[in-house]
CSV table of C-alpha atoms and ligand atoms in Angstrom, one decimal:
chain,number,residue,atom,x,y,z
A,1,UNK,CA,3.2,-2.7,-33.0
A,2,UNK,CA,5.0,-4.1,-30.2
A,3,UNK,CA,8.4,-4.6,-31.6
A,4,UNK,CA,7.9,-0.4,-30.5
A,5,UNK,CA,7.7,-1.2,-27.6
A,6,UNK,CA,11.0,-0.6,-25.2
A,7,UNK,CA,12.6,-4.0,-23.8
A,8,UNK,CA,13.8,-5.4,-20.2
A,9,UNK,CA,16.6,-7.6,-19.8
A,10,UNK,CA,16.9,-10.2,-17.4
A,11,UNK,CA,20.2,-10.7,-16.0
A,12,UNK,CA,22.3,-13.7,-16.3
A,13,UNK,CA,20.7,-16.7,-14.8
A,14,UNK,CA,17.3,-14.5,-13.7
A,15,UNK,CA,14.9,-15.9,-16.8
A,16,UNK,CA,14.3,-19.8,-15.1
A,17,UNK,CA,11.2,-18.7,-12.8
A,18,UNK,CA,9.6,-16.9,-15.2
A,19,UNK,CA,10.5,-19.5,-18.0
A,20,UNK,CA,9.1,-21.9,-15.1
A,21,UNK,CA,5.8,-19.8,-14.9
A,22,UNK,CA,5.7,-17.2,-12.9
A,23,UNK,CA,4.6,-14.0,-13.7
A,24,UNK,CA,7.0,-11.4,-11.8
A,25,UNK,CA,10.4,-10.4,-12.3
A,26,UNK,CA,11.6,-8.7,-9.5
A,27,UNK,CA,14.5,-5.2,-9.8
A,28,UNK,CA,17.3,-7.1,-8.8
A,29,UNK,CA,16.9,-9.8,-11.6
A,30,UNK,CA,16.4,-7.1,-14.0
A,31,UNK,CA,19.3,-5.3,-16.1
A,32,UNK,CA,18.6,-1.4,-14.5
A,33,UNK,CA,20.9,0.5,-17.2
A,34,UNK,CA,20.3,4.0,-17.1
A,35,UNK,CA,18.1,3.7,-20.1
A,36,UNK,CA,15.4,0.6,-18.4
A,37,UNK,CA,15.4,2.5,-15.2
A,38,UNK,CA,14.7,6.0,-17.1
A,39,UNK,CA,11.2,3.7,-18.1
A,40,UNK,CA,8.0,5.9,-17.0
A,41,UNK,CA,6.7,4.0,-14.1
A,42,UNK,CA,3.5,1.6,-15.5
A,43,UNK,CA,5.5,1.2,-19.4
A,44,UNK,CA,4.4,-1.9,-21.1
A,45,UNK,CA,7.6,-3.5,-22.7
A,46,UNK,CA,8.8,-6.7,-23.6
A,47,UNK,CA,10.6,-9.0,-20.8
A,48,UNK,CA,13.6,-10.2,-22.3
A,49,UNK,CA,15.6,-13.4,-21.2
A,50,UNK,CA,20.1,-12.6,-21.0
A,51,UNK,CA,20.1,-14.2,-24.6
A,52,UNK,CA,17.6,-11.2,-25.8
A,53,UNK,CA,14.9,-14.1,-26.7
A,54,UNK,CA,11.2,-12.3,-26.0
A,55,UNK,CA,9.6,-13.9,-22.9
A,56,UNK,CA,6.0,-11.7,-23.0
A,57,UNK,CA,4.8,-8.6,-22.7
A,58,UNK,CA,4.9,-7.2,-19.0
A,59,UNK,CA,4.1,-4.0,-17.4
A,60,UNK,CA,7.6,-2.4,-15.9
A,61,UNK,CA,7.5,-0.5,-12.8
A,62,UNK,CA,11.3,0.7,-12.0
A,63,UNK,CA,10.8,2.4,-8.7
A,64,UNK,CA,8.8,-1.0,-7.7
A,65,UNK,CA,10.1,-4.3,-5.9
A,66,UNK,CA,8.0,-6.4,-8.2
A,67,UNK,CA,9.4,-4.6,-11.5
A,68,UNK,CA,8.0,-6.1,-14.2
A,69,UNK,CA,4.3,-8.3,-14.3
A,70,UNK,CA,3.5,-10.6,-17.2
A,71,UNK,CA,0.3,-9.4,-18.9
A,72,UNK,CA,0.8,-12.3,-21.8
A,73,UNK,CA,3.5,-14.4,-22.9
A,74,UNK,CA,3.1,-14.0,-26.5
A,75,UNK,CA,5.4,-11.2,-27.1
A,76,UNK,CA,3.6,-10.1,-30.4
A,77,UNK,CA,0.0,-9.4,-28.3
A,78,UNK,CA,-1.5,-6.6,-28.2
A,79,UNK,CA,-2.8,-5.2,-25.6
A,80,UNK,CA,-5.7,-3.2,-25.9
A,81,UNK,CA,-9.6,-3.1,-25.2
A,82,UNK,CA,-10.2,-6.8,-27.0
A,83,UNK,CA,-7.1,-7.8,-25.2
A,84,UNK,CA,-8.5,-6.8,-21.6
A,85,UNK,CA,-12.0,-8.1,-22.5
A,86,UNK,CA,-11.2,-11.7,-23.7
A,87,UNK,CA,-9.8,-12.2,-20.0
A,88,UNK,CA,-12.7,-10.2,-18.3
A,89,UNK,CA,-15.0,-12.4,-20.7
A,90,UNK,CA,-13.6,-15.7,-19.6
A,91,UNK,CA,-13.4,-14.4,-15.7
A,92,UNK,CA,-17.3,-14.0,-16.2
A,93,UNK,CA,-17.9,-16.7,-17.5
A,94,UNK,CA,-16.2,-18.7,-14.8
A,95,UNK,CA,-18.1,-17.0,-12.0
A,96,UNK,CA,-21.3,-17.2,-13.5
A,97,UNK,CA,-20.7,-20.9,-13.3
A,98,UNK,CA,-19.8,-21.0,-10.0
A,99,UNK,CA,-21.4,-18.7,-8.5
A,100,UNK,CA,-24.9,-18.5,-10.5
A,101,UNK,CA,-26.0,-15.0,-9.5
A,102,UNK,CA,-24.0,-11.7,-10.7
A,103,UNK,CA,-22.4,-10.7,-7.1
A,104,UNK,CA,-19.0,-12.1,-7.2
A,105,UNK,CA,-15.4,-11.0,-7.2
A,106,UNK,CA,-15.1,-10.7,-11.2
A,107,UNK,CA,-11.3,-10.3,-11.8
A,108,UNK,CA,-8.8,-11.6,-9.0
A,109,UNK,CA,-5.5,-10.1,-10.3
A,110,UNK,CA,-2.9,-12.6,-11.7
A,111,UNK,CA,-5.0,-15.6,-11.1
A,112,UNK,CA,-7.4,-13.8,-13.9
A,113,UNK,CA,-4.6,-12.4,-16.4
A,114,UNK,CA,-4.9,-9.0,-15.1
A,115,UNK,CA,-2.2,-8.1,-12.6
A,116,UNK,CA,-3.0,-5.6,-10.2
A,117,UNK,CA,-6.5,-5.9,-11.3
A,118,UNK,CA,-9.0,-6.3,-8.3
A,119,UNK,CA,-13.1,-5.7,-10.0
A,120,UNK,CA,-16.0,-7.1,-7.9
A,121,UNK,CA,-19.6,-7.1,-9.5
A,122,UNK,CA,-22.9,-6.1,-7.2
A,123,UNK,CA,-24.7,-6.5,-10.6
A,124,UNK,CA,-25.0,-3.8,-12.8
A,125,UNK,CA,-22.1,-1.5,-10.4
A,126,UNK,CA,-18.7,-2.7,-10.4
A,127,UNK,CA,-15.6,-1.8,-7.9
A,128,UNK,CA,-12.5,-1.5,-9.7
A,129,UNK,CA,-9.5,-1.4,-7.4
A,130,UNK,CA,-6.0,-0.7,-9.7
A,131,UNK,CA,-3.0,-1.4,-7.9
A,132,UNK,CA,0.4,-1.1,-10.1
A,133,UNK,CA,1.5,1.5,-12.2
A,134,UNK,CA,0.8,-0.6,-15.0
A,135,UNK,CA,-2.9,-1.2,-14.7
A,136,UNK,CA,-2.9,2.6,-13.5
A,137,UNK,CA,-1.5,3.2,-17.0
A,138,UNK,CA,-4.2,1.0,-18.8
A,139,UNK,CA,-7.1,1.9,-16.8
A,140,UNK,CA,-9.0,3.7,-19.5
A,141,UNK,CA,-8.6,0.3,-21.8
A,142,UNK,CA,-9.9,-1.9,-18.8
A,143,UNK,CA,-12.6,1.0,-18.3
A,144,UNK,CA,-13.4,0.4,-22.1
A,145,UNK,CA,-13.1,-3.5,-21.9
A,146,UNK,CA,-15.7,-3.9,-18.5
A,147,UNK,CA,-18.1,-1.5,-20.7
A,148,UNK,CA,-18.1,-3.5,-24.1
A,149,UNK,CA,-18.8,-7.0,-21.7
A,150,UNK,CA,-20.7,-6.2,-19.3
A,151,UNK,CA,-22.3,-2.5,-19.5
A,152,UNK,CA,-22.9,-2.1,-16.0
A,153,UNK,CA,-24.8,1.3,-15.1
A,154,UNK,CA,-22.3,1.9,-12.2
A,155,UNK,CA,-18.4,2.0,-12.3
A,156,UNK,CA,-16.6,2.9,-9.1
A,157,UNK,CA,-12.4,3.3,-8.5
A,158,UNK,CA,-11.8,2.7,-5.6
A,159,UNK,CA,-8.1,3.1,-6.0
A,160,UNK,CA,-7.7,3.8,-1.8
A,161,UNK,CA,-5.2,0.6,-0.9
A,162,UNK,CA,-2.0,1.5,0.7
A,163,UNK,CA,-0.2,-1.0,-1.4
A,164,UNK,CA,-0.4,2.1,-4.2
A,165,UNK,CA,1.8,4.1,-2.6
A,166,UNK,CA,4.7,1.1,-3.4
A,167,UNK,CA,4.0,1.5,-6.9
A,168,UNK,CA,4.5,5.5,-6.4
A,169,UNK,CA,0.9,6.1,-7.3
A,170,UNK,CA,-2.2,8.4,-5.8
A,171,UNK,CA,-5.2,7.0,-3.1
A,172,UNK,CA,-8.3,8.1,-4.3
A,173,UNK,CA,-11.3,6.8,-5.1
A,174,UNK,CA,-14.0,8.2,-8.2
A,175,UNK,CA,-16.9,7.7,-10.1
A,176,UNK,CA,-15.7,6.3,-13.3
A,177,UNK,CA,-19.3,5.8,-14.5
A,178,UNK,CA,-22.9,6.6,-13.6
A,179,UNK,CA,-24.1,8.2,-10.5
A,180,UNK,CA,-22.7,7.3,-6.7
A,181,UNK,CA,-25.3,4.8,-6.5
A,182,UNK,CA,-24.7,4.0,-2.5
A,183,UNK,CA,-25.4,2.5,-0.6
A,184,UNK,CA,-26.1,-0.9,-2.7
A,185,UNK,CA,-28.2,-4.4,-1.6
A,186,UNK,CA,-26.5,-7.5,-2.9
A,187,UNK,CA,-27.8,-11.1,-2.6
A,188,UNK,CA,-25.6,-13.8,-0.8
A,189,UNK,CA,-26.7,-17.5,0.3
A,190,UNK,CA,-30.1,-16.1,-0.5
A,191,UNK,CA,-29.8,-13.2,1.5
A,192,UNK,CA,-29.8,-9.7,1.2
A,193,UNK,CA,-27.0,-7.3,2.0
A,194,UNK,CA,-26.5,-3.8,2.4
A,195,UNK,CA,-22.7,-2.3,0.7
A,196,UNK,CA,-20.9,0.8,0.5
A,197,UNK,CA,-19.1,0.8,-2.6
A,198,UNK,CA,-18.0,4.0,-2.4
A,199,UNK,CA,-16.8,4.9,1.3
A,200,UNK,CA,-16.9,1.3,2.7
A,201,UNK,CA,-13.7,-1.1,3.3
A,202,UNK,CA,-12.0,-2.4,0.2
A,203,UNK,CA,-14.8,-2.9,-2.1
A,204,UNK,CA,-17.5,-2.7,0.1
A,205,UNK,CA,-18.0,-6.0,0.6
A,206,UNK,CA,-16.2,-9.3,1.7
A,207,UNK,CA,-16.8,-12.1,-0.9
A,208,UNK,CA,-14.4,-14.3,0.0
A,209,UNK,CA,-16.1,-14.8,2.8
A,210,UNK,CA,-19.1,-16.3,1.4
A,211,UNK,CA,-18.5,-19.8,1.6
A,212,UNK,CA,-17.3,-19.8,5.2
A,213,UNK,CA,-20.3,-17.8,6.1
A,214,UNK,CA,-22.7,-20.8,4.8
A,215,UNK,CA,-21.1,-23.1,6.4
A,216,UNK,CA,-20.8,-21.2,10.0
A,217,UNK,CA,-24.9,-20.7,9.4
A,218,UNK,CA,-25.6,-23.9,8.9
A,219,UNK,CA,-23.9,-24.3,12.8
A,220,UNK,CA,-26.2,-21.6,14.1
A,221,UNK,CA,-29.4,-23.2,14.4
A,222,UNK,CA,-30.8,-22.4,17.7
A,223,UNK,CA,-27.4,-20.9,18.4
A,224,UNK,CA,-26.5,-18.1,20.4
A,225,UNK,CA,-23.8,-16.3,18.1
A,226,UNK,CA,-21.0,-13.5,18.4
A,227,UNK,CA,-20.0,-12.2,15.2
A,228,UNK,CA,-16.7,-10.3,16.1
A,229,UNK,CA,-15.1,-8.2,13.3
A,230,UNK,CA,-18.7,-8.5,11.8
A,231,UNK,CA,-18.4,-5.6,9.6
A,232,UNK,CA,-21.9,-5.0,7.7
A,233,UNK,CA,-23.4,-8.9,9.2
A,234,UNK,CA,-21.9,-11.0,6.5
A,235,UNK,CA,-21.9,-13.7,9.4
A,236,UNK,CA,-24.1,-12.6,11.6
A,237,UNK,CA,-26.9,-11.9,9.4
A,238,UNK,CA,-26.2,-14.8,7.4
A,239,UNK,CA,-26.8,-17.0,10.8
A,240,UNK,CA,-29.9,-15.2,12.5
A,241,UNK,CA,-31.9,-16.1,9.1
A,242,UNK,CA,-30.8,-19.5,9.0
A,243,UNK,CA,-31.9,-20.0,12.2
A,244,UNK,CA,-29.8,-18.8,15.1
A,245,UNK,CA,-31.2,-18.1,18.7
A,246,UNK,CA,-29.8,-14.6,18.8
A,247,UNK,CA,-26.8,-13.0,17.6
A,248,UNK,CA,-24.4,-10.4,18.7
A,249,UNK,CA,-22.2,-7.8,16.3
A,250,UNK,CA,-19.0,-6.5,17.4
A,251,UNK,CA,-17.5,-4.0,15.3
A,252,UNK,CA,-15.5,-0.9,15.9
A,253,UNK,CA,-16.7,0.9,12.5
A,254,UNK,CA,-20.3,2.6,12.8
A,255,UNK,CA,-20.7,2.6,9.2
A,256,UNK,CA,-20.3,-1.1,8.9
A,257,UNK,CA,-22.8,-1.7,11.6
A,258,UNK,CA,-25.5,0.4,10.0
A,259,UNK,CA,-25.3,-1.7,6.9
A,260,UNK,CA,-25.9,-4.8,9.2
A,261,UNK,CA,-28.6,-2.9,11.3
A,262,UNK,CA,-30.2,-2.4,7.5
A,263,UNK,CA,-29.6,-5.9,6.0
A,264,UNK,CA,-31.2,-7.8,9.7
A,265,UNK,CA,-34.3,-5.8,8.7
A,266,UNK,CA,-34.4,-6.4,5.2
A,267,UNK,CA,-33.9,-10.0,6.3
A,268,UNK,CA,-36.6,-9.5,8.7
A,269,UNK,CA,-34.1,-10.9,11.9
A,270,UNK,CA,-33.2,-7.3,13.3
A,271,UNK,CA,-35.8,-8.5,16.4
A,272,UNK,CA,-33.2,-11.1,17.5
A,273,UNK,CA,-29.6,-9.2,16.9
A,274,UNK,CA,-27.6,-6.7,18.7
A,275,UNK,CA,-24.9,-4.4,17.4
A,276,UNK,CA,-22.2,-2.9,19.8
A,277,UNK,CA,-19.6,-0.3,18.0
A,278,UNK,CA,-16.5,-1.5,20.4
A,279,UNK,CA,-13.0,-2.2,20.2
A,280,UNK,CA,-12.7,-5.8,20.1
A,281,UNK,CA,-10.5,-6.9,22.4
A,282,UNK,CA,-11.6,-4.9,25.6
A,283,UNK,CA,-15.1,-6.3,24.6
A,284,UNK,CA,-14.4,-9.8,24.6
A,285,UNK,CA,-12.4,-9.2,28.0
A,286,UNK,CA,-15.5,-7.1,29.3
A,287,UNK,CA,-17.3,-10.4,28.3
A,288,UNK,CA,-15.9,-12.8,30.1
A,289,UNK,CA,-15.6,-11.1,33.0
A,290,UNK,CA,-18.5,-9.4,33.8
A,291,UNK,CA,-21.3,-11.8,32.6
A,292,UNK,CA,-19.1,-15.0,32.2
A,293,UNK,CA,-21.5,-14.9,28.9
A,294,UNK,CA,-21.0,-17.9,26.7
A,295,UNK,CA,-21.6,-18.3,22.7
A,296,UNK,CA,-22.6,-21.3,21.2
A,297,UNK,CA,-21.0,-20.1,18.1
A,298,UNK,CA,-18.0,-17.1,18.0
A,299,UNK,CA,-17.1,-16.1,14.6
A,300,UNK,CA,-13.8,-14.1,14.7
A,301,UNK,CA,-12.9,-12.4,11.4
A,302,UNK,CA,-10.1,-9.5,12.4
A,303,UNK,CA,-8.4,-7.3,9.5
A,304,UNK,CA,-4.8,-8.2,8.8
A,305,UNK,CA,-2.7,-8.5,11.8
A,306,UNK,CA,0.5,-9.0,9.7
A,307,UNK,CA,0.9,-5.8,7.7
A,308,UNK,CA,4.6,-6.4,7.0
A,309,UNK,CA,7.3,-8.6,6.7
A,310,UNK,CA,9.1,-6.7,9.6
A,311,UNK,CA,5.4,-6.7,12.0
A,312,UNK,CA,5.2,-10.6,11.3
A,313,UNK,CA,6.2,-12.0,14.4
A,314,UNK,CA,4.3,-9.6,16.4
A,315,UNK,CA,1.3,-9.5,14.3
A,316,UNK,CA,1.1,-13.4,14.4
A,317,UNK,CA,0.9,-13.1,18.2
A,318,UNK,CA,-2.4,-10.9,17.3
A,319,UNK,CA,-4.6,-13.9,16.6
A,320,UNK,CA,-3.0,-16.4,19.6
A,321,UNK,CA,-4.4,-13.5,21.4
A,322,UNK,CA,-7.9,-13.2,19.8
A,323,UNK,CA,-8.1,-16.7,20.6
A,324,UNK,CA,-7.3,-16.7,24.4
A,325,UNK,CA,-9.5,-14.0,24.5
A,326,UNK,CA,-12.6,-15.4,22.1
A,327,UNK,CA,-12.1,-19.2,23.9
A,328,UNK,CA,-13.2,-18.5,27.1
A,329,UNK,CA,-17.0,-17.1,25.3
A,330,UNK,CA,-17.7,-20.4,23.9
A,331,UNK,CA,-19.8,-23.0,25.4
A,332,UNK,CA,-19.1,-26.2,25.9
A,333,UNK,CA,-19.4,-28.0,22.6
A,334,UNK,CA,-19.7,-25.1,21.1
A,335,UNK,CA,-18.0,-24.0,17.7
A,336,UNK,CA,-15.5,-21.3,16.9
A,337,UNK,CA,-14.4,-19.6,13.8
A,338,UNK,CA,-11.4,-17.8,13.4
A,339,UNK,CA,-9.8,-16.5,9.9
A,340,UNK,CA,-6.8,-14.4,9.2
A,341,UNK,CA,-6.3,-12.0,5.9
A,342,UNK,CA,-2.7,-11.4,6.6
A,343,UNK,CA,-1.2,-12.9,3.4
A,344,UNK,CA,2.2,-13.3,4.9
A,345,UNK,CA,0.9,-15.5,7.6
A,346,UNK,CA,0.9,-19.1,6.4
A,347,UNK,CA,-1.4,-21.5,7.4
A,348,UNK,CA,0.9,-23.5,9.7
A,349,UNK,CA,2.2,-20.3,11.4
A,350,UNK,CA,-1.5,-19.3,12.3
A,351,UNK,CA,-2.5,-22.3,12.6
A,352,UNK,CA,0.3,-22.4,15.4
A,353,UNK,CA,-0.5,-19.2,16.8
A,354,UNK,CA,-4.5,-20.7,17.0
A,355,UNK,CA,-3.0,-23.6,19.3
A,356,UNK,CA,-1.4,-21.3,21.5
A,357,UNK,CA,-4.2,-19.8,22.1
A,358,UNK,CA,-6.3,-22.4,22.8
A,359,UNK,CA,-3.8,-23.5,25.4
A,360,UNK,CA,-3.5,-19.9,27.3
A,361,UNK,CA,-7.3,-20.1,27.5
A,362,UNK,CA,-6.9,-23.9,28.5
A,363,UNK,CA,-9.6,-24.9,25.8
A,364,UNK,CA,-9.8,-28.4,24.3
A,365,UNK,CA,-10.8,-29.1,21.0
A,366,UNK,CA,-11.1,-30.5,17.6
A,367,UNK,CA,-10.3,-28.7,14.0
A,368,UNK,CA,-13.4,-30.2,11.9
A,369,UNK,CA,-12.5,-27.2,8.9
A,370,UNK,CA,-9.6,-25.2,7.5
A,371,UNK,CA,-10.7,-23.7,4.6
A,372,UNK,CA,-9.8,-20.5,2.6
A,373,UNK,CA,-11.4,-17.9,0.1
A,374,UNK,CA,-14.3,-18.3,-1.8
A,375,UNK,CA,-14.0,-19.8,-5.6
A,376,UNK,CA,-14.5,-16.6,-7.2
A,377,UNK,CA,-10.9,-15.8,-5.7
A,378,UNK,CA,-8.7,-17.9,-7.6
A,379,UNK,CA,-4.8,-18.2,-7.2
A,380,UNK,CA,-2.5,-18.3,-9.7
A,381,UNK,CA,-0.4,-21.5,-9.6
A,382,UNK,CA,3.1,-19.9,-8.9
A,383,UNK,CA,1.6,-17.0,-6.4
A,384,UNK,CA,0.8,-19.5,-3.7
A,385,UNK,CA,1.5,-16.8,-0.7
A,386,UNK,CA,-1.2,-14.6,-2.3
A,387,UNK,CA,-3.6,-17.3,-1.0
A,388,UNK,CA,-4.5,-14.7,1.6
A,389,UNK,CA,-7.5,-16.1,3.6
A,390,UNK,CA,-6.9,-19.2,6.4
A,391,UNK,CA,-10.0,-19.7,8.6
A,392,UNK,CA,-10.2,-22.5,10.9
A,393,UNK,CA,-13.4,-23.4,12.5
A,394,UNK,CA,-13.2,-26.1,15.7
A,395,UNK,CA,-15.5,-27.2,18.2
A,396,UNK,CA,-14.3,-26.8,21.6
A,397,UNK,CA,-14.7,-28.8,24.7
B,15,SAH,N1,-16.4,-10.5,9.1
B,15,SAH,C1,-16.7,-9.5,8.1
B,15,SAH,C2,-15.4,-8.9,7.6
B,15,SAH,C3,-14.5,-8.3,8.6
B,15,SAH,S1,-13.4,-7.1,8.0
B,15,SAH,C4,-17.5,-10.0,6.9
B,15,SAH,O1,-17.9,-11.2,7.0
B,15,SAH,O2,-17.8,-9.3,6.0
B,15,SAH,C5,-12.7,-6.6,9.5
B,15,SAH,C6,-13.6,-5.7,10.4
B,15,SAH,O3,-12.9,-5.5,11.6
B,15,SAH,C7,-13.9,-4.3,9.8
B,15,SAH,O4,-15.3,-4.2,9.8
B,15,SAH,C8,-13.3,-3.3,10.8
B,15,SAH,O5,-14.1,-2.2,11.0
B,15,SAH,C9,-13.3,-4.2,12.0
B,15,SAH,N2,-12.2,-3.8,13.0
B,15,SAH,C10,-10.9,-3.5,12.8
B,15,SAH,N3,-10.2,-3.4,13.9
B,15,SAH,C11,-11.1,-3.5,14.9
B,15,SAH,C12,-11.0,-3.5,16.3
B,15,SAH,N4,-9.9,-3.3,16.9
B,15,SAH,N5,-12.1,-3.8,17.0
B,15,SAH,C13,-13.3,-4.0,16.4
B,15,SAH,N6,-13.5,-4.1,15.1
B,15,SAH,C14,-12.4,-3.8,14.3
C-alpha cells in the first residue's frame, strides 16, 4: 500500500537530523519540484533521504514551515485506525499509570507519536485539538481510533488554535460525538473542577498545571493567597481547600471566573474566596497602592507573552514586569509563583527576566523550585523548545 504513496526528497546533506532523530523536515531541506510542491496540503508520503533510501512515513504540508512530520519510521506502515490506536493505547496506558484517575492530557503531539495531535480526557468526553494539515486529513481515523479504545460518550474538536492558520486550515470547533455536554466537573488533587470544553480556553482546562498547583497548596496553609491569571481556580481553589486563610482570583475572563465561583462551592470554600474580573496589571498596581495589601502567597500564571519570534524581546519584558508589579504584594517570607507558557522563552531568558524583576521591585529572595508541565505532557527527546511551561516559585524576603 504505501509504495502508492507519493515521495519527498531531502536535499543534499538535509537527511542527518532526521537520520539523528528528529521528527521534522523543514521546506528548505526538502526538494520543492513542481511535482512535491503540487502535494495537497496534509498528503501522507514517504520522506526520502538524497540517495532515495525510505526514511518513514510523514505527513507533507508544502505551504507549511515545518513541511513534512514523521508519523513512523517504518516506511512500509500503515497508517490507519489500528495504526492511530496502538499509540493512543500506549499513551493511556502511561497516564493511567501516572496519573491514576482518567482526567489527564491523553495524547501530547510528537512526544505521543501523533503530531499535531493535542486530546485531553475529562473521563468519558474528550477535547481533540488537530493542528496540521496532516492530522486535519486523518481526523476521521483518529476519530475512529479514540472510539475503538476508549468509547467515550463525548467527543469535542476544538480545532480554534491560531497556529491552524499556518498550516492553511479552518478555526472551528464541533461536536464530533454525543451531545455538548458543558459545562463538565473534573477531579484534580482530590478536588473538583468546573470546565468548558466547548467555549473555554484551549481545552477547557490547564493540566499541566497540576503538579505546580499541589505543590503551591501545600504552601497555602493559613495563607492569605492571590491567584492572578486564575482562570476557572486551578490554584486558587486548589489552595482554599487545602487550607488557606483566604484567597483572591484575578481574572480578566468572566466565564473562567464563574467556573471558579462554581468549583469553591462544590469544594465547599466559596465562604473564604473572592473573584474580581480585572485586567491584571492595573489590579496589581491598584493593589499596592491603595491598600499596601500583602499576600502570603501570589501565584502568577499569565497567557503567553512571547507570541512570536519577532515579539520575543518585548514579550520577555512582559513577565520582568509582572514581577515588579506582583513583588511588592508579597509578605515578608512569603512565597511567589510565577510560570510562563511562551514556548520560545527559555528558561534562562525568563528566568533572567524574573531577576530583573525582583530587582525593579527591590525584593530579595531565594528560588527553592523551577519546575515545568505535568507528566502527562511529555516531550519528545529532539523537540526540547516545545517544553513550553517554566514556573519558578521563590520565597521572598
Ligand atoms: N492559572 C490558570 C491558567 C491561566 S491561563 C490555571 O491554573 O488554570 C491565563 C489566564 O489569564 C486566562 O484565564 C485568561 O483569561 C487570563 N488573562 C489573559 N490576559 C489577562 C489580563 N490582561 N488580565 C487578567 N487576566 C488575563
Amino acid at each position: 500500500m504505501s509504495n502508492k504513496l507519493p515521495s519527498v526528497l531531502l536535499r543534499a546533506g538535509e537527511d542527518r537530523r532526521v537520520r539523528g532523530g528528529h521528527p521534522w523536515a523543514f521546506s528548505n531541506e526538502i526538494l520543492m519540484d513542481a511535482e512535491t510542491k503540487a502535494l495537497p496540503p496534509g498528503s501522507l508520503a514517504i520522506l526520502r533521504a538524497p540517495g532515495g533510501e525510505a526514511l518513514g512515513l510523514v505527513t507533507f504540508n508544502p505551504h507549511s514551515l515545518i513541511a513534512a512530520r514523521l508519523l513512523t519510521s517504518n516506511p512500509e506502515a500503515k497508517v490507519d485506525a489500528l495504526f492511530f490506536g496502538r499509540r493512543i493505547a500506549q499513551a493511556a496506558a502511561l497516564r493511567d499509570k501516572l496519573i491514576g484517575i482518567p482526567y489527564y492530557r491523553l495524547m501530547h503531539a510528537e512526544a505521543d507519536g501523533l503530531p499535531g495531535v493535542i486530546v485531553d480526557r475529562f473521563g468519558d468526553s474528550l477535547v481533540v485539538q488537530v493542528n496540521t494539515a496532516g492530522m486535519d486529513v486523518l481526523t476521521p481515523i483518529l476519530l475512529e481510533a479514540l472510539e475503538a479504545e476508549l468509547s467515550p460518550k463525548t467527543i469535542v474538536l476544538k480545532n480554534d488554535s491560531p497556529v491552524r492558520e499556518l498550516e492553511g486550515l479552518k478555526r472551528e470547533v464541533t461536536v464530533a460525538k454525543g451531545e455538548d455536554v458543558d459545562p463538565i466537573e473534573l477531579t484534580e488533587n482530590g478536588a473538583t473542577f468546573v470546565a468548558d470544553l466547548s467555549g473555554g480556553q484551549k481545552t477547557g482546562w490547564f493540566y499541566d498545571q497540576r503538579d505546580n498547583r499541589r505543590f503551591m497548596a501545600g504552601l497555602a496553609k493559613d495563607a492569605s493567597v492571590l491567584d492572578v491569571y486564575s482562570y476557572s481556580g486551578g490554584f486558587g481553589v486548589l489552595a482554599a481547600r487545602e487550607g488557606a486563610k483566604s484567597v483572591t482570583c484575578i481574572d480578566r475572563s468572566a466565564a473562567a471566573l464563574d467556573a471558579a465561583r462554581q468549583a469553591a462551592k462544590l469544594n465547599g470554600v466559596d465562604k473564604i474566596m473572592t473573584f474580581e474580573k480585572a485586567e491584571a496589571f492595573e489590579t496589581l498596581e491598584k493593589l499596592r497602592g491603595t491598600a499596601a495589601r500583602k499576600f502570603d502567597v501570589v501565584i502568577c500564571d499569565p497567557p503567553a507573552f512571547v507570541k512570536s519570534r519577532k515579539d520575543l524581546k518585548t514579550g520577555a519584558q512582559g513577565y520582568r514586569k509582572l514581577v515588579r508589579l506582583a513583588a511588592p504584594l508579597v509578605a515578608r517570607g512569603g512565597f511567589f509563583f510565577v510560570a510562563s507558557c511562551s514556548h520560545l522563552a527559555d528558561t534562562a531568558l525568563f528566568a533572567e527576566q524574573v531577576r530583573r524583576g525582583l530587582r525593579d521591585a527591590e525584593r530579595t529572595g531565594r528560588i527553592l523550585r523551577s519546575s515545568g508541565a505535568a507528566l502527562d505532557h511529555p516531550v519528545h527527546p529532539s523537540l526540547p523548545e516545545t517544553a513550553y511551561l517554566k514556573a519558578l516559585t521563590l520565597q521572598l524576603d
